[in-house]
Amino acid sequence: MAEWCNTEVVLSVVGGKWKLLIIRYLLLGTHRFGALRQAMPTVTQRMLTRQLRELEEDGLVSRKVYAEVPPKVEYTLTEVGESLRDIIGQLDTWGSWYRELRTPPARDDEQSTSDS
């Protein structure tokens, strides 16, 4: 087996479009599947299910099923998942900085036409 660098290990666990967002929402507390879908309306049900299963398999998310009809399932971060709190906070800060960096300043001619 080839030796992975630490960054590859991280990406194998939290890489992809949805996993960090799922973790970010679960940092706010326990959520049901429907609440996660509402928080991320562009994720498909199939993809969210798959990502949650992978996060559970990797030990970042725990899944609790209640014996009710209809079934009730809740997702919570494990201690390992909670350990990403500071890292996700730093990524959020960096994203804000990067968005400002990439947002073009308003042009003078746009302002003068709106003043007319």
Phi, psi and omega in degrees: 000131179290145179280132180265148171280163184299324179296322177296323178297313180301311182295329179291335182266316186243008180289161181109171187288329193251336189298315180294325177293319177300312180299318180303314179292323179288341173296338178279345180140182180293137180225150171273164183304313181299323179292322177294320177298318179294323180291334181231074189296342181270354177278139177281159179300318181298316181293318179298317178301314181297315181295319177297319178298317180295318178296324177292315179299325181276359174083018180264335183232140172249148184240125179243122180256129178262140180280078180226163172237121355292159182299142177242127181231132178239146179243135181222148174286143172277180176300322178295317177297318178298333181295348179272359184307307182294322180295316179293324174299318178293320177297321178296317178297316180296319179299320177296315178299315183294320179299316177296320179299320185271351179279118181292142178292154178296138180276150180300320182291334176290320180292320184290327178287330179282339178280341185287000000 
